[in-house]
Tab-separated table of C-alpha atoms in Angstrom:
chain	number	residue	atom	x	y	z
A	1	MET	CA	98.571	-17.730	-24.304
A	2	ASN	CA	96.467	-16.471	-27.245
A	3	ALA	CA	94.858	-13.913	-24.930
A	4	PHE	CA	98.146	-11.994	-24.940
A	5	SER	CA	97.691	-11.352	-28.639
A	6	ASP	CA	94.292	-9.727	-27.976
A	7	PRO	CA	94.666	-5.917	-27.992
A	8	GLN	CA	92.186	-5.472	-25.135
A	9	ALA	CA	93.910	-8.077	-22.977
A	10	VAL	CA	97.277	-6.428	-23.665
A	11	ALA	CA	95.892	-3.023	-22.805
A	12	ARG	CA	94.549	-4.306	-19.472
A	13	TYR	CA	97.725	-6.195	-18.548
A	14	ALA	CA	99.563	-3.449	-16.721
A	15	GLU	CA	96.617	-2.716	-14.425
A	16	ASN	CA	95.347	-6.207	-13.683
A	17	PRO	CA	98.245	-8.104	-12.016
A	18	PRO	CA	98.478	-5.752	-9.037
A	19	ARG	CA	94.766	-6.270	-8.404
A	20	MET	CA	94.755	-10.040	-8.964
A	21	VAL	CA	98.072	-11.197	-7.473
A	22	PRO	CA	98.426	-10.633	-3.726
A	23	GLY	CA	101.541	-8.624	-2.911
A	24	PHE	CA	102.405	-8.251	-6.575
A	25	ALA	CA	104.683	-5.193	-6.258
A	26	ASP	CA	106.452	-6.515	-3.189
A	27	MET	CA	106.949	-9.905	-4.872
A	28	GLN	CA	108.750	-8.202	-7.759
A	29	ARG	CA	110.872	-6.139	-5.402
A	30	MET	CA	111.781	-9.284	-3.448
A	31	ALA	CA	112.763	-10.964	-6.734
A	32	MET	CA	115.103	-8.065	-7.454
A	33	LEU	CA	116.646	-8.280	-3.998
A	34	LEU	CA	117.208	-12.038	-4.335
A	35	LEU	CA	119.063	-11.445	-7.603
A	36	THR	CA	121.244	-8.773	-6.020
A	37	GLU	CA	122.502	-11.210	-3.360
A	38	ARG	CA	124.741	-12.908	-5.961
A	39	ALA	CA	124.633	-10.740	-9.096
A	40	PRO	CA	127.483	-8.294	-9.734
A	41	PRO	CA	126.825	-4.564	-10.132
A	42	ASN	CA	126.967	-4.877	-13.908
A	43	ALA	CA	124.863	-8.066	-14.084
A	44	GLN	CA	123.209	-9.340	-17.224
A	45	VAL	CA	119.817	-10.823	-16.295
A	46	LEU	CA	117.532	-13.068	-18.371
A	47	VAL	CA	113.836	-12.316	-17.960
A	48	LEU	CA	111.681	-15.101	-19.359
A	49	GLY	CA	108.046	-14.104	-19.924
A	50	ALA	CA	109.043	-10.443	-20.181
A	51	GLY	CA	105.920	-9.265	-21.994
A	52	GLY	CA	104.344	-6.222	-20.414
A	53	GLY	CA	107.692	-5.181	-18.935
A	54	LEU	CA	106.493	-4.792	-15.362
A	55	GLU	CA	109.317	-6.687	-13.653
A	56	LEU	CA	111.844	-5.320	-16.096
A	57	LYS	CA	110.960	-1.780	-15.058
A	58	VAL	CA	111.223	-2.663	-11.362
A	59	PHE	CA	114.623	-4.260	-11.865
A	60	ALA	CA	115.983	-1.520	-14.172
A	61	ASP	CA	114.756	1.285	-11.852
A	62	ALA	CA	116.591	-0.307	-8.878
A	63	GLN	CA	119.759	-1.395	-10.702
A	64	PRO	CA	120.944	1.261	-13.155
A	65	GLU	CA	124.015	-0.764	-14.247
A	66	TRP	CA	122.244	-4.017	-15.033
A	67	SER	CA	121.410	-5.071	-18.570
A	68	PHE	CA	118.667	-7.450	-19.573
A	69	VAL	CA	117.465	-9.932	-22.147
A	70	GLY	CA	113.686	-10.148	-22.247
A	71	VAL	CA	111.959	-13.086	-23.949
A	72	ASP	CA	108.252	-13.518	-24.626
A	73	PRO	CA	106.214	-15.322	-27.338
A	74	ALA	CA	103.674	-12.520	-27.801
A	75	ALA	CA	104.769	-9.664	-30.020
A	76	ALA	CA	102.042	-7.358	-28.701
A	77	MET	CA	103.218	-7.935	-25.124
A	78	LEU	CA	106.800	-7.111	-26.102
A	79	ASP	CA	105.546	-3.874	-27.679
A	80	LEU	CA	103.886	-3.035	-24.354
A	81	ALA	CA	107.135	-3.901	-22.521
A	82	ARG	CA	109.049	-1.428	-24.663
A	83	ILE	CA	106.600	1.288	-23.676
A	84	THR	CA	106.662	0.289	-19.993
A	85	VAL	CA	110.423	0.327	-19.594
A	86	GLY	CA	110.734	3.787	-21.144
A	87	ASP	CA	114.214	5.208	-20.941
A	88	HIS	CA	115.624	1.868	-19.808
A	89	GLY	CA	115.081	0.420	-23.290
A	90	SER	CA	118.753	0.882	-24.305
A	91	ARG	CA	119.743	-1.695	-21.655
A	92	ILE	CA	117.221	-4.292	-22.734
A	93	HIS	CA	117.350	-6.663	-25.720
A	94	PHE	CA	114.024	-8.241	-26.544
A	95	HIS	CA	113.501	-11.588	-28.259
A	96	GLU	CA	110.147	-12.896	-29.499
A	97	GLY	CA	109.771	-16.592	-28.721
A	98	TYR	CA	110.397	-19.072	-25.920
A	99	ILE	CA	113.545	-20.022	-24.043
A	100	ASP	CA	115.068	-21.382	-27.274
A	101	SER	CA	115.092	-17.820	-28.579
A	102	ALA	CA	117.274	-16.587	-25.700
A	103	PRO	CA	121.013	-16.166	-26.132
A	104	ASN	CA	123.172	-18.784	-24.479
A	105	GLY	CA	124.551	-16.371	-21.909
A	106	PRO	CA	125.932	-17.138	-19.440
A	107	PHE	CA	123.716	-14.832	-17.379
A	108	ASP	CA	124.260	-13.603	-13.814
A	109	GLY	CA	120.633	-14.319	-12.904
A	110	ALA	CA	117.188	-15.069	-14.367
A	111	THR	CA	113.555	-14.668	-13.563
A	112	CYS	CA	110.313	-16.210	-14.766
A	113	ILE	CA	107.350	-14.528	-13.155
A	114	LEU	CA	103.699	-15.452	-13.776
A	115	THR	CA	104.684	-17.544	-16.781
A	116	LEU	CA	105.440	-21.202	-16.049
A	117	HIS	CA	101.815	-22.004	-15.169
A	118	PHE	CA	100.968	-21.711	-18.904
A	119	ILE	CA	103.004	-24.805	-19.868
A	120	ASP	CA	102.628	-28.463	-18.948
A	121	ARG	CA	105.009	-30.383	-16.698
A	122	GLN	CA	107.208	-31.879	-19.386
A	123	GLU	CA	107.664	-28.609	-21.228
A	124	ARG	CA	108.145	-26.810	-17.947
A	125	LEU	CA	111.006	-29.122	-17.049
A	126	ARG	CA	112.640	-28.588	-20.406
A	127	THR	CA	112.263	-24.821	-20.007
A	128	LEU	CA	113.839	-24.903	-16.550
A	129	GLU	CA	116.716	-27.025	-17.790
A	130	ASP	CA	117.357	-24.554	-20.608
A	131	VAL	CA	117.282	-21.625	-18.176
A	132	ARG	CA	119.778	-23.337	-15.886
A	133	ARG	CA	122.148	-24.031	-18.799
A	134	ARG	CA	122.175	-20.297	-19.543
A	135	LEU	CA	123.200	-19.300	-16.040
A	136	LYS	CA	126.645	-18.966	-14.518
A	137	PRO	CA	127.407	-21.524	-11.779
A	138	GLY	CA	125.662	-20.423	-8.591
A	139	ALA	CA	123.592	-17.756	-10.304
A	140	PRO	CA	120.100	-17.166	-8.853
A	141	PHE	CA	116.838	-18.005	-10.592
A	142	VAL	CA	113.577	-16.524	-9.285
A	143	THR	CA	110.183	-17.830	-10.349
A	144	ALA	CA	106.614	-17.248	-9.255
A	145	HIS	CA	103.317	-18.543	-10.602
A	146	TYR	CA	100.104	-20.387	-9.743
A	147	SER	CA	100.931	-23.324	-7.472
A	148	ILE	CA	98.137	-25.043	-5.568
A	149	PRO	CA	98.143	-28.110	-3.295
A	150	ASP	CA	96.662	-31.281	-4.763
A	151	GLY	CA	92.884	-31.476	-4.216
A	152	GLU	CA	92.546	-27.779	-3.300
A	153	LEU	CA	92.220	-26.167	-6.721
A	154	ASP	CA	88.609	-24.999	-6.319
A	155	LEU	CA	89.251	-23.640	-2.829
A	156	TRP	CA	92.244	-21.531	-3.731
A	157	LEU	CA	90.876	-20.295	-7.045
A	158	SER	CA	87.770	-19.179	-5.216
A	159	ARG	CA	89.972	-17.253	-2.797
A	160	TYR	CA	91.878	-15.830	-5.817
A	161	ALA	CA	88.588	-14.615	-7.325
A	162	ALA	CA	87.491	-13.122	-3.972
A	163	PHE	CA	90.786	-11.240	-3.680
A	164	SER	CA	90.386	-9.910	-7.244
A	165	ILE	CA	86.868	-8.729	-6.558
A	166	SER	CA	87.972	-7.033	-3.321
A	167	SER	CA	90.638	-5.217	-5.383
A	168	GLY	CA	88.051	-3.761	-7.728
A	169	ILE	CA	87.889	-6.420	-10.480
A	170	ASP	CA	84.355	-6.910	-11.877
A	171	PRO	CA	82.887	-10.032	-10.245
A	172	VAL	CA	81.824	-11.459	-13.641
A	173	GLN	CA	85.348	-11.002	-14.965
A	174	ALA	CA	86.933	-12.462	-11.836
A	175	ASN	CA	84.775	-15.558	-11.835
A	176	ALA	CA	85.240	-16.053	-15.598
A	177	ALA	CA	88.978	-15.929	-14.958
A	178	ARG	CA	88.646	-18.443	-12.148
A	179	ILE	CA	86.803	-20.891	-14.399
A	180	GLY	CA	89.214	-20.392	-17.312
A	181	ILE	CA	92.245	-20.924	-15.099
A	182	ALA	CA	90.800	-24.150	-13.656
A	183	GLU	CA	89.992	-25.507	-17.147
A	184	ARG	CA	93.054	-24.496	-19.102
A	185	LEU	CA	96.124	-24.012	-16.942
A	186	PRO	CA	98.289	-27.012	-15.933
A	187	ILE	CA	98.763	-25.902	-12.345
A	188	LEU	CA	101.106	-28.036	-10.265
A	189	SER	CA	101.360	-28.497	-6.489
A	190	PRO	CA	104.077	-26.653	-4.564
A	191	GLN	CA	105.786	-29.989	-3.936
A	192	ASP	CA	105.842	-30.776	-7.642
A	193	ASP	CA	107.076	-27.284	-8.511
A	194	GLU	CA	110.008	-27.662	-6.137
A	195	GLN	CA	110.755	-31.146	-7.450
A	196	LEU	CA	110.852	-29.827	-11.017
A	197	LEU	CA	113.442	-27.221	-10.049
A	198	ARG	CA	115.614	-29.950	-8.551
A	199	GLU	CA	115.130	-32.223	-11.578
A	200	ALA	CA	116.251	-29.365	-13.781
A	201	GLY	CA	119.503	-29.206	-11.860
A	202	PHE	CA	118.874	-26.289	-9.508
A	203	SER	CA	119.972	-26.410	-5.883
A	204	GLY	CA	119.120	-24.448	-2.747
A	205	VAL	CA	115.435	-24.330	-3.694
A	206	SER	CA	113.701	-22.026	-1.234
A	207	LEU	CA	110.197	-20.546	-0.999
A	208	PHE	CA	110.261	-16.762	-0.755
A	209	TYR	CA	106.681	-15.824	-1.550
A	210	ALA	CA	103.161	-17.147	-1.046
A	211	GLY	CA	99.959	-15.290	-1.877
A	212	PHE	CA	96.761	-17.317	-1.965
A	213	ALA	CA	97.012	-19.329	-5.233
A	214	PHE	CA	100.561	-18.151	-6.026
A	215	ARG	CA	103.970	-19.300	-4.862
A	216	GLY	CA	107.486	-18.066	-5.592
A	217	TRP	CA	110.921	-19.709	-5.223
A	218	VAL	CA	114.560	-18.836	-5.510
A	219	ALA	CA	117.014	-21.502	-6.637
A	220	TYR	CA	120.597	-21.599	-7.862
A	221	ALA	CA	122.320	-22.985	-10.947
């Protein structure tokens, strides 16, 4: 995740996800709606991987009485998040670090969007367990990230690159990203992702989003 300490990468962050992640805006809005199914009007929501602030702004715009805890390991990304959320900043407490840096809660819901694919399976399981322990019983958890069937990595990352190029990303940049993702990210299969959620103690695991190389689930503590 060193790229998120690079000023140029941080500056590009707000504009790139909508062009590289199919249905990005709708995926965030669906995440908010899944939280509202069980969260009270004055919910406190944990947002893990909150750097950039894109989902925080979507949630805060839609739910004026919610408060948030945003956690991210990159200080520069948290600075960008503070700018992105604007006037909602008074309802958001930011913490630099990983899940260990988050308060114990209990929270009414949690999200982790475009983040878990950066950490390996063992650390991912520990992170999911720590998220679940911070949630109230039955509270929703929404996650979305790279998730590709076994043996199909090259196929789906090629499609990811093609989508990015069709959205206006420079072909050289898109293909460099494809290669870097294949080499560095510990991407799991959808079956393994679902199994990890269950191993972490979540129930009711359900797919709500699929966009080329990305998948998203809702599950309950």
